[in-house]
Amino acid sequence: MTITNIIEIKKLKKTYLLGKIKVHALKGINLRIKKGEFVALMGPSGSGKSTLLNMIGMLDYPTSGQILIDGIDISKMDENTRADFRLKKIGYVFQFFSLFHELTALENVILPMMIKGERNYRHKAMELLNSVGLAERANHKPAELSGGQQQRVSIARALANDPSMLLADEPTANLDSKSSEQIVDLLKNLNKERGLTIIMVTHELNLGEKADRIIWLKDGKIEKPLSYP
Amino acid sequence: MNSEFFLAIKYLLNKKHETIIVIFAITIGVIGPLFTAALNNGMQDAFVGNTVNVITGHLQILPEIGEKFIPKSDSLVSKLKDIKGIKGVAQRIQGGVEIESKTKRLNLGVVGINPEEEKKASTLSKSVVEGEFLEKDDEDEILIGTSLAEELKLEVGDEVWLTFIKGHPQKFRVKGIISTGTWNYDRYTVFLTYKTAKQMLDVSDASYIIIRLYDSNKVDEFRTIIEKETLNTNIKTWKELAAGTAGMVKTFGIISFLTSMISIIVAATSISLIIYTTVKNKTRDIGVLKAIGARNSMIFYIFLIESLLIGVIGITLGTIIGFCIINWIQAKPIIMHPEAGMQLIIRPWISIQTVIITDFMILATCIIGGIYPAISASRISIIKAIWSG
């Protein structure tokens, strides 16, 4: 693996048990993603996009194979090390925004920093909200924000601990087309300005095309691996 | 602020009504055992305390086995009075008598007392509620209890006829009415002076001697001293003499405490339920928390802190309210009338040690109540949680 690859995946398999039936969600994925690359994972429903993203994001364990992040094999890490790794290295943006409804936008952004044990988080959180254009909505709760605004808060939260990669699982699935464009443009800007590696799962080709590379998945396999730009 | 504490407070504030109800349940759960313990202390004082104060004394010297009297009790009393730590010593004579008023005739116990000695050895002289206490040279005067006065329709100054085992009926005047808070003395006993009792009952010496100490906790130590000094071996402590009453009150206390335990169990169940409901409602939040880097232990602590916060607030409120109630009843004590004319004053009190033990037990119950849902929360799978609800 060269130093420029942030992610290297080797023969990754994931099999689920649905009752007594084995479902092969991933069937031996091999993949490399460069540092600072913006990658879109696309494919039909059930193709394994989200499963792959969850494996990279360390939300789930592979059945077999290896995932190396910054050269570190994450497949065999224990529970606490994985949690610490997620906290410091990975930012996650969910399809359903998944903000904490009891907390304001500002508190939602502050939370990962609190978990990490940082002390002067308020100023940084305000800067992040400012960078996603929501400084004036800092003290509003999620219920008082639009879907697009909630997703932007979610992105600000994902950036709170300066992760080396940002994983977005269908971040525009619940947004109108205008908001979807704005969110993907925001991700694109973060990728360019911060050199942040972004992996985004999406169904929409027009949004996927804004990425540096599209990886197509079908039936748990990479179908059309496009060459590096 | 610590992130676990921060989220625990936010979750609690988000469900104010449920939280307030559970805190209320814990508060009641604390007041219950505290008040029961205080009431039990008050009853111990009322039943056992009164018995010790007027009937048994702290120590009692009884005749040797097979004897009816204590020989040379006067010199024994003098010896006892010289022992440091002894507040008072009093000889008593006891027997039976028939009393006849204008309305009734009853068979009762009779106790001959030395009024001057009793002032130091018991609280009998302080229990006079009407008339006066006996004096050393009173010959045809008696003291009776409030309940007996009620039963025989007697007042101070009234005359009664007493018939002793050996002798004819003799007229006596009621000099005073006492209220000791004991069935035995308030309802079933007539008091005469020691000298008169000796004559009427035709006995040679004291039936028993009561001893009052400055420190009631040193009874065992003083029994040994008295045994050595006087060579008397039949010496009983108030713990032995009042064991029946103490045991009865203690049994009542245990039953009451066990009953109040139900409120503790209800409190713990309420906590467990509210935390479990939170965990169920916050499953997706838990998944997201884990996804953004929270360890399982952090999830566990969030929900444990929630139950601890509820517990601490409920316990604090319960302790404060419990203290207020106990103090209020102390100022306005419970007055019971187990028999007509008899008065039993119960003043509840509680020691700091009991408060600490009770509060600690309830806090432990709150923690136990919170542990299961907290463990369940920490074990939730991230993927399942994120896609739940």
XYZ file of C-alpha atoms in Angstrom:
618
model
C 0.000 0.000 0.000
C 1.356 3.440 -0.853
C 1.201 6.292 1.593
C -1.402 8.143 -0.520
C -4.025 5.447 0.016
C -6.106 6.190 3.077
C -8.215 3.059 2.646
C -7.234 -0.332 1.318
C -9.786 -3.140 1.296
C -8.786 -6.730 0.577
C -11.159 -9.626 -0.156
C -13.841 -8.131 2.066
C -16.827 -10.362 2.668
C -19.900 -9.847 4.755
C -22.541 -12.490 5.275
C -25.716 -11.896 7.254
C -28.019 -14.485 8.680
C -31.641 -13.719 7.989
C -33.290 -16.414 10.077
C -31.691 -19.533 8.618
C -30.886 -17.952 5.269
C -27.383 -16.674 4.599
C -27.294 -13.357 2.778
C -23.968 -12.555 1.124
C -24.000 -8.745 1.254
C -20.371 -8.317 0.187
C -18.630 -10.966 -1.900
C -14.928 -10.226 -1.819
C -14.424 -6.504 -2.319
C -10.996 -5.162 -3.240
C -10.721 -1.403 -3.183
C -8.264 1.448 -2.680
C -9.207 5.018 -1.899
C -6.671 7.808 -1.996
C -6.221 10.413 0.697
C -8.261 13.497 -0.228
C -10.402 11.647 -2.749
C -14.176 12.195 -3.070
C -15.741 8.841 -3.911
C -19.377 8.064 -4.632
C -20.661 4.544 -3.959
C -23.540 3.804 -6.269
C -25.643 0.858 -7.210
C -29.145 -0.538 -6.899
C -30.813 -1.244 -3.554
C -29.317 -4.296 -1.865
C -26.087 -4.024 -3.832
C -24.048 -3.649 -0.619
C -23.234 0.098 -0.724
C -24.293 0.877 2.829
C -22.813 -2.405 4.100
C -19.471 -1.448 2.587
C -19.711 2.050 4.079
C -20.539 0.578 7.472
C -17.494 -1.690 7.263
C -15.231 1.236 6.406
C -16.892 3.311 9.153
C -16.299 0.477 11.631
C -19.967 0.280 12.498
C -19.992 -3.429 11.673
C -17.527 -6.307 11.553
C -16.563 -8.042 8.284
C -17.062 -11.799 7.983
C -13.635 -12.061 6.368
C -11.078 -9.924 4.595
C -9.117 -6.867 5.634
C -9.733 -3.156 5.862
C -6.702 -0.939 6.318
C -7.162 2.700 7.245
C -3.960 4.731 7.192
C -2.198 1.370 7.070
C -3.872 0.111 10.245
C -5.904 -3.094 10.038
C -9.220 -2.173 11.635
C -10.847 -5.592 11.133
C -9.364 -7.048 14.299
C -9.620 -4.099 16.629
C -11.442 -4.492 19.939
C -14.637 -2.587 20.705
C -13.038 0.329 22.591
C -10.244 0.860 20.068
C -12.818 0.931 17.279
C -14.870 3.533 19.203
C -11.768 5.697 19.725
C -10.838 5.307 16.067
C -14.324 6.390 14.962
C -14.181 9.343 17.332
C -10.873 10.670 16.069
C -10.585 9.533 12.429
C -14.100 9.211 11.005
C -16.932 11.656 10.550
C -20.329 10.133 9.784
C -23.297 11.753 8.046
C -26.519 9.740 8.154
C -29.468 9.526 5.826
C -31.949 10.590 8.532
C -29.742 13.460 9.814
C -29.759 11.698 13.207
C -29.328 14.772 15.334
C -30.084 14.711 19.047
C -33.458 16.381 19.429
C -32.859 17.484 23.020
C -29.798 19.458 21.964
C -29.445 22.703 20.031
C -27.530 22.795 16.724
C -24.506 24.096 18.626
C -24.715 21.384 21.292
C -25.028 18.717 18.584
C -21.747 19.926 17.091
C -20.115 20.221 20.505
C -21.014 16.651 21.558
C -18.247 14.715 19.687
C -15.690 17.161 21.078
C -17.046 16.627 24.593
C -16.803 12.872 24.123
C -13.202 13.310 22.972
C -12.493 15.313 26.122
C -11.775 18.670 24.491
C -12.386 21.737 26.610
C -12.598 24.828 24.402
C -15.195 23.452 22.066
C -17.724 26.275 21.881
C -15.661 28.547 19.633
C -14.722 25.708 17.286
C -18.341 24.522 17.092
C -19.485 28.030 16.154
C -16.815 28.171 13.439
C -18.028 24.855 12.046
C -21.645 26.010 12.048
C -20.485 29.180 10.331
C -18.680 27.127 7.699
C -21.942 25.323 6.866
C -23.851 28.629 6.912
C -25.809 28.034 10.102
C -24.166 30.264 12.691
C -27.356 32.241 13.179
C -29.305 29.022 13.872
C -26.837 27.781 16.512
C -29.297 27.886 19.378
C -32.155 26.276 17.519
C -33.180 22.707 18.126
C -33.383 20.266 15.171
C -37.186 20.455 15.127
C -36.851 24.173 14.344
C -34.572 23.554 11.332
C -35.374 22.443 7.784
C -34.147 19.090 6.468
C -31.301 20.742 4.575
C -30.285 22.741 7.623
C -30.374 19.631 9.803
C -28.117 17.813 7.367
C -25.699 20.738 7.394
C -25.602 20.597 11.199
C -24.959 16.872 10.835
C -22.004 17.628 8.527
C -20.663 20.213 11.001
C -20.943 17.584 13.743
C -19.080 15.046 11.572
C -16.215 17.532 11.196
C -16.010 18.369 14.919
C -12.997 16.188 15.714
C -11.096 16.938 12.457
C -11.536 13.444 10.993
C -9.342 12.174 8.183
C -12.399 10.928 6.294
C -16.076 11.691 6.113
C -18.584 8.948 5.341
C -22.012 9.980 4.116
C -24.750 7.383 3.826
C -27.299 8.738 1.336
C -27.076 12.229 2.842
C -29.595 13.634 0.358
C -32.157 10.818 0.461
C -34.605 12.866 2.513
C -34.000 16.234 0.902
C -35.496 18.088 -2.058
C -33.355 18.482 -5.160
C -32.222 22.004 -4.323
C -31.137 21.087 -0.800
C -29.520 17.899 -2.156
C -27.407 19.966 -4.582
C -26.414 22.311 -1.743
C -25.376 19.442 0.521
C -23.273 17.715 -2.125
C -21.710 21.065 -3.073
C -20.891 21.593 0.574
C -19.241 18.152 0.699
C -17.342 18.947 -2.504
C -16.078 22.235 -0.991
C -14.964 20.463 2.196
C -13.148 17.930 0.042
C -11.351 20.678 -1.905
C -10.679 23.161 0.861
C -9.745 20.746 3.638
C -8.423 17.888 1.525
C -10.930 15.693 3.330
C -11.476 12.164 2.026
C -15.195 11.694 1.423
C -17.084 8.515 0.652
C -20.720 9.114 -0.184
C -23.412 6.548 -0.854
C -26.029 7.875 -3.243
C -28.698 6.725 -5.649
C -28.648 9.884 -7.702
C -26.267 9.895 -10.615
C -26.232 13.689 -10.993
C -24.954 13.944 -7.425
C -22.589 11.001 -7.756
C -21.024 12.640 -10.776
C -19.831 15.510 -8.586
C -17.432 13.027 -6.921
C -13.935 12.354 -8.240
C -14.835 8.742 -8.788
C -17.913 6.572 -8.819
C -17.672 3.011 -7.580
C -20.532 0.869 -8.815
C -21.673 -2.043 -6.767
C -23.988 -4.847 -7.769
C -24.823 -8.011 -5.826
C -22.061 -7.375 -3.330
C -19.326 -6.858 -5.910
C -17.676 -3.860 -7.522
C -18.995 -3.819 -11.001
C -17.378 -0.960 -12.818
C -14.327 0.249 -10.945
C -13.457 3.458 -12.693
C -9.831 4.462 -12.952
C -8.344 7.148 -10.754
C -8.827 10.639 -12.170
C -18.896 19.317 31.511
C -18.577 15.581 31.251
C -20.422 14.306 28.142
C -22.228 11.473 30.015
C -23.503 13.899 32.651
C -24.447 16.440 29.983
C -26.554 13.943 28.022
C -28.097 12.417 31.165
C -29.335 15.861 32.258
C -30.617 16.669 28.763
C -32.548 13.375 28.611
C -34.050 13.960 32.052
C -35.095 17.508 31.217
C -36.665 16.262 28.000
C -39.127 14.100 29.946
C -39.851 16.412 32.846
C -43.232 14.958 33.776
C -42.076 11.343 33.953
C -38.949 12.413 35.837
C -40.958 14.387 38.395
C -43.310 11.433 38.966
C -40.410 9.029 39.546
C -38.645 11.529 41.836
C -41.892 11.789 43.771
C -42.026 7.971 44.058
C -38.448 7.901 45.410
C -39.245 10.738 47.816
C -42.145 8.732 49.238
C -39.901 5.665 49.229
C -37.456 7.521 51.491
C -40.024 9.121 53.790
C -41.627 5.715 54.466
C -38.678 3.888 56.074
C -37.351 7.041 57.773
C -40.679 7.729 59.415
C -41.173 4.067 60.327
C -37.751 3.955 61.986
C -38.446 7.220 63.826
C -41.851 6.008 64.974
C -40.309 2.754 66.157
C -37.719 4.701 68.157
C -40.517 6.754 69.696
C -42.448 3.594 70.566
C -39.338 1.995 72.058
C -38.941 5.082 74.221
C -42.617 5.120 75.162
C -42.951 1.417 75.971
C -39.471 0.360 77.057
C -38.381 3.800 78.303
C -41.429 4.203 80.547
C -41.039 0.667 81.857
C -37.401 1.273 82.743
C -38.081 4.712 84.209
C -40.787 3.656 86.642
C -40.923 -0.136 86.911
C -37.612 -1.893 86.414
C -34.913 0.714 86.898
C -31.637 0.182 85.034
C -30.687 -2.663 87.334
C -32.747 -4.614 89.806
C -31.602 -6.682 92.732
C -33.971 -9.563 93.388
C -34.106 -12.026 96.273
C -31.839 -15.025 95.924
C -33.489 -18.074 94.376
C -35.997 -19.573 96.804
C -36.208 -16.401 98.944
C -39.087 -13.887 99.030
C -37.169 -10.914 100.423
C -33.749 -9.338 100.339
C -32.364 -9.565 103.857
C -30.734 -6.487 105.378
C -31.797 -4.410 102.428
C -31.177 -1.146 104.328
C -27.440 -1.780 104.622
C -27.379 -3.034 101.037
C -28.940 0.236 99.875
C -26.315 2.223 101.834
C -23.529 0.228 100.166
C -25.047 0.735 96.731
C -25.399 4.481 97.231
C -21.624 4.699 97.768
C -20.848 3.246 94.351
C -19.847 5.984 91.900
C -22.036 6.076 88.813
C -25.230 5.093 90.616
C -27.766 7.901 90.577
C -30.399 6.422 92.858
C -31.398 3.277 94.763
C -34.887 2.421 96.050
C -36.300 -0.515 97.972
C -39.732 -1.710 97.043
C -42.207 -4.146 98.502
C -44.764 -5.796 96.350
C -47.873 -7.817 97.069
C -51.564 -8.084 96.400
C -54.548 -6.080 97.587
C -58.282 -5.789 97.114
C -59.498 -2.275 96.489
C -63.060 -1.156 96.897
C -64.453 2.183 95.796
C -68.050 3.354 95.817
C -68.547 1.796 92.403
C -66.284 -1.233 92.167
C -64.126 -3.783 93.870
C -60.924 -5.046 92.204
C -57.897 -7.222 92.973
C -54.687 -5.388 92.215
C -50.985 -5.324 92.857
C -49.600 -3.127 95.578
C -46.152 -1.567 95.659
C -44.606 -0.018 98.706
C -42.207 2.782 97.878
C -39.841 5.033 99.727
C -40.841 8.445 98.296
C -37.516 10.179 98.924
C -35.469 7.360 97.373
C -37.851 7.097 94.422
C -37.132 10.717 93.478
C -33.613 9.654 92.488
C -34.171 6.042 91.483
C -37.233 6.477 89.231
C -39.396 9.076 87.545
C -42.466 8.016 89.548
C -42.547 11.308 91.479
C -42.617 13.246 88.190
C -45.559 11.293 86.877
C -48.102 12.818 89.250
C -50.807 14.473 87.158
C -53.250 15.281 89.934
C -52.753 15.763 93.698
C -49.363 15.091 95.267
C -46.691 12.428 95.492
C -46.425 10.368 98.690
C -44.255 11.467 101.574
C -42.165 9.252 103.821
C -44.523 9.395 106.822
C -47.826 9.077 104.978
C -49.738 6.200 106.539
C -53.223 6.046 105.094
C -52.655 7.594 101.746
C -52.197 5.998 98.351
C -51.256 6.796 94.778
C -53.162 5.282 91.870
C -52.765 5.428 88.088
C -54.952 7.454 85.715
C -56.519 4.375 84.183
C -57.400 2.866 87.549
C -58.839 6.207 88.712
C -61.040 6.171 85.609
C -62.073 2.569 86.222
C -62.985 3.168 89.878
C -64.321 6.678 89.245
C -61.903 8.100 91.800
C -60.514 11.581 92.235
C -57.856 13.037 94.504
C -59.196 13.116 98.040
C -61.619 10.238 97.563
C -61.574 7.368 100.010
C -61.210 3.654 99.248
C -61.045 0.467 101.259
C -57.980 -1.755 100.913
C -57.972 -5.337 102.116
C -54.583 -7.054 102.367
C -54.063 -10.792 102.540
C -53.606 -10.720 106.273
C -56.029 -8.242 107.766
C -59.307 -6.369 107.672
C -60.350 -3.668 105.229
C -58.755 -0.323 105.981
C -59.627 3.106 104.741
C -57.128 5.023 102.569
C -57.293 8.391 100.845
C -56.197 8.985 97.243
C -53.341 11.476 97.574
C -52.262 11.578 93.976
C -52.974 10.240 90.516
C -50.028 9.240 88.352
C -49.610 8.726 84.621
C -46.565 6.574 83.876
C -47.466 5.379 80.378
C -47.314 1.742 81.549
C -50.308 -0.588 81.786
C -48.985 -2.179 84.933
C -48.723 0.994 87.031
C -51.494 3.060 85.452
C -54.156 0.376 85.657
C -53.220 -2.475 87.959
C -51.205 -1.066 90.897
C -51.791 0.842 94.097
C -48.834 2.637 95.730
C -48.304 3.004 99.466
C -45.322 4.152 101.452
C -42.689 1.497 102.079
C -43.357 1.598 105.798
C -47.133 1.094 105.422
C -46.703 -1.688 102.882
C -44.307 -3.456 105.212
C -46.916 -3.342 107.981
C -49.939 -4.190 105.875
C -48.316 -7.011 103.982
C -46.534 -8.180 107.108
C -43.166 -8.622 105.407
C -39.742 -8.315 106.940
C -37.800 -6.668 104.135
C -37.712 -5.402 100.532
C -39.081 -7.520 97.684
C -36.606 -5.960 95.281
C -34.324 -2.966 94.888
C -34.233 -0.780 91.801
C -31.063 1.020 90.775
C -30.785 3.976 88.446
C -27.465 4.712 86.736
C -26.191 7.918 85.238
C -25.417 6.000 82.047
C -28.002 3.368 81.097
C -25.592 1.759 78.628
C -23.227 0.661 81.399
C -25.606 -1.846 82.988
C -23.428 -4.896 82.363
C -20.380 -3.182 83.807
C -22.317 -2.119 86.919
C -23.883 -5.530 87.390
C -20.376 -6.967 87.763
C -19.376 -4.191 90.156
C -22.503 -4.670 92.289
C -22.058 -8.444 92.333
C -18.543 -7.935 93.679
C -19.454 -5.248 96.204
C -22.641 -6.794 97.591
C -22.182 -10.509 96.885
C -25.717 -10.569 95.480
C -26.007 -12.778 92.450
C -29.612 -12.271 91.379
C -29.169 -8.974 89.565
C -31.067 -8.278 86.374
C -30.508 -5.511 83.830
C -33.329 -3.472 82.281
C -32.614 -5.243 78.975
C -33.524 -8.573 80.571
C -36.459 -7.231 82.567
C -38.001 -5.306 79.663
C -37.066 -7.902 77.037
C -40.684 -8.844 76.372
C -41.784 -5.277 75.715
C -38.639 -4.483 73.746
C -39.086 -7.623 71.656
C -42.703 -6.761 70.918
C -41.828 -3.236 69.809
C -38.861 -4.527 67.821
C -41.099 -7.021 66.029
C -43.512 -4.217 65.211
C -40.553 -2.214 63.901
C -39.339 -5.040 61.685
C -42.814 -5.590 60.235
C -43.220 -1.859 59.603
C -39.781 -1.641 58.042
C -40.476 -4.594 55.757
C -43.749 -2.962 54.754
C -41.958 0.269 53.947
C -39.496 -1.766 51.869
C -42.323 -2.212 49.403
C -42.158 1.503 48.705
C -38.425 1.150 48.060
C -39.066 -1.670 45.607
C -41.739 0.453 43.901
C -39.234 3.292 43.661
C -36.558 1.055 42.147
C -39.044 -0.399 39.680
C -40.138 3.110 38.672
C -36.533 4.085 38.025
C -35.860 0.918 36.084
C -38.991 1.470 34.028
C -38.298 5.097 33.172
C -34.686 4.374 32.209
C -35.735 1.337 30.202
C -38.345 3.440 28.385
C -35.700 6.052 27.648
C -33.371 3.397 26.305
C -36.138 2.073 24.041
C -37.038 5.573 22.828
C -33.429 6.548 22.335
C -32.232 3.444 20.537
C -31.328 5.403 17.405
C -29.578 8.092 19.473
C -27.546 5.353 21.159
C -26.557 4.002 17.718
C -25.565 7.487 16.542
C -23.615 8.108 19.745
C -21.669 4.915 19.198
C -21.154 5.769 15.516
C -19.614 9.129 16.424
C -17.222 7.434 18.833
C -18.929 6.855 22.178
C -17.664 3.751 23.968
C -20.111 1.213 25.405
C -19.072 2.337 28.872
C -20.129 5.900 28.065
C -23.598 4.735 27.021
C -23.798 2.689 30.230
C -22.837 5.702 32.353
C -25.325 8.057 30.666
C -28.227 5.908 31.799
C -26.703 5.028 35.149
C -26.143 8.729 35.839
C -29.787 9.325 34.920
C -30.975 6.870 37.559
C -28.442 8.243 40.047
C -29.639 11.801 39.473
C -33.260 10.765 39.969
C -32.225 8.792 43.063
C -30.135 11.566 44.611
C -32.822 14.217 44.057
C -35.557 11.889 45.398
C -33.461 10.831 48.403
C -32.521 14.430 49.242
C -36.135 15.568 49.039
C -37.342 12.507 50.961
C -34.778 13.033 53.718
C -35.604 16.740 54.084
C -39.369 16.156 54.072
C -38.962 13.118 56.355
C -36.971 15.200 58.856
C -39.577 17.963 58.739
C -42.399 15.492 59.423
C -40.465 13.810 62.260
C -39.602 17.178 63.846
C -43.174 18.373 63.491
C -44.507 15.261 65.237
C -41.816 15.621 67.900
C -43.167 19.080 68.653
C -46.746 17.798 68.580
C -46.299 14.204 69.774
C -48.671 11.361 69.096
C -50.783 10.794 72.210
C -52.276 7.308 72.422
C -54.905 6.111 74.875
C -54.518 2.318 74.957
C -56.789 2.214 78.038
C -59.293 4.706 79.334
C -57.368 7.325 81.245
C -53.974 5.967 80.258
C -51.783 8.186 78.160
C -48.869 7.035 76.018
C -46.844 9.826 74.445
C -44.882 8.834 71.342
C -42.190 11.225 70.146
C -40.546 9.854 66.983
C -36.832 10.499 66.533
C -34.165 9.215 64.202
C -30.390 8.962 64.413
C -28.124 10.295 61.677
C -26.688 6.779 61.365
C -30.129 5.353 60.515
C -30.703 8.152 57.978
C -27.368 7.427 56.304
C -28.032 3.663 56.194
C -31.579 4.137 54.828
C -30.493 6.679 52.208
C -27.567 4.514 51.188
C -29.841 1.470 50.815
C -32.292 3.389 48.637
C -29.460 4.849 46.550
C -28.128 1.321 46.055
C -31.640 0.230 45.020
C -31.776 3.108 42.501
C -28.416 2.064 41.080
C -29.553 -1.562 40.818
C -32.777 -0.363 39.151
C -30.750 1.592 36.591
C -28.114 -1.040 35.899
C -30.182 -3.408 33.744
C -31.468 -0.802 31.284
C -28.025 0.848 31.240
C -26.367 -2.474 30.356
C -29.025 -3.124 27.701
C -28.312 0.310 26.222
C -24.562 -0.239 26.128
C -24.973 -3.561 24.327
C -27.194 -2.281 21.517
C -25.751 -3.026 18.070
C -24.883 0.161 16.185
C -26.384 -0.904 12.848
C -29.646 -2.156 14.370
C -29.893 0.984 16.510
C -29.331 3.428 13.664
C -31.943 1.718 11.528
C -34.459 1.382 14.359
C -37.553 3.542 14.752
